[in-house]
Coordinates of C-alpha atoms in Angstrom, one line a residue:
E201 CA 38.3 85.6 53.2
L202 CA 37.0 86.2 49.7
H203 CA 33.4 84.5 49.1
I204 CA 33.0 83.2 45.7
P205 CA 29.3 82.4 45.1
T206 CA 29.7 79.1 43.2
E207 CA 30.4 75.6 44.1
Y208 CA 33.8 76.0 43.2
V209 CA 36.3 75.3 46.1
Q210 CA 39.6 76.8 45.8
D211 CA 42.6 74.7 46.3
A212 CA 46.4 75.3 47.1
Y213 CA 47.1 76.1 43.5
D214 CA 44.5 78.8 43.3
R215 CA 45.7 80.3 46.4
V216 CA 49.5 80.2 45.4
L217 CA 48.6 81.7 42.0
A218 CA 46.6 84.4 43.5
T219 CA 49.5 85.3 45.6
R220 CA 51.9 85.1 42.9
L221 CA 49.9 87.4 40.7
G222 CA 49.1 89.8 43.5
I223 CA 52.8 90.3 44.4
A224 CA 53.5 90.8 40.6
A225 CA 50.9 93.4 40.5
L226 CA 52.3 95.3 43.5
E227 CA 55.9 95.1 42.1
E228 CA 54.7 96.4 38.8
A229 CA 52.8 99.2 40.3
S230 CA 55.8 100.2 42.5
R231 CA 57.8 100.4 39.3
G232 CA 55.3 102.8 37.8
G233 CA 53.7 100.3 35.6
W234 CA 50.1 101.6 35.6
G235 CA 48.0 100.5 32.6
N236 CA 49.5 97.0 32.5
L237 CA 47.9 93.6 33.3
V238 CA 49.6 90.9 35.0
G239 CA 49.0 87.3 33.9
M240 CA 50.5 83.8 33.1
V241 CA 52.0 82.7 29.9
G242 CA 52.8 79.2 30.4
R243 CA 54.5 79.0 33.6
Q244 CA 55.8 82.6 33.6
I245 CA 54.3 85.7 35.0
V246 CA 54.3 88.4 32.5
T247 CA 52.9 92.1 32.2
T248 CA 51.1 93.3 29.0
P249 CA 50.0 96.8 28.4
I250 CA 46.2 97.3 28.6
A251 CA 46.3 99.1 25.3
E252 CA 47.9 96.0 23.7
V253 CA 45.2 93.6 25.1
A254 CA 42.5 95.9 23.8
A255 CA 43.8 96.8 20.5
E256 CA 41.7 94.4 18.4
P257 CA 38.9 92.2 19.2
R258 CA 39.7 88.6 20.0
T259 CA 37.4 85.7 19.5
V260 CA 37.0 82.2 21.1
S261 CA 36.7 79.3 18.9
D262 CA 33.4 77.4 18.9
D263 CA 35.3 74.3 20.2
L264 CA 36.7 76.0 23.2
W265 CA 33.5 78.0 23.9
N266 CA 31.6 74.7 24.1
L267 CA 34.2 72.9 26.2
P268 CA 32.2 73.5 29.5
Q269 CA 29.3 72.0 28.1
V270 CA 31.1 69.0 26.7
L271 CA 32.8 68.4 30.0
C272 CA 29.6 68.8 32.1
D273 CA 27.3 66.5 30.1

């Protein structure tokens, strides 16, 4: 079993999500889709070319960046 060195405890959602993404990655690789990422958009599993993801820098808004601190204070 994977050891995560934090206090985070995986739940059923995490395990199902990891399984779904793993299966999608294997299916993509079996179709020759090397160089693609597998992820979620909404509730759909999608693939995106790495070149598209890395084409331009992306930023995170200050509000979103500071969200963990807001939630944990």
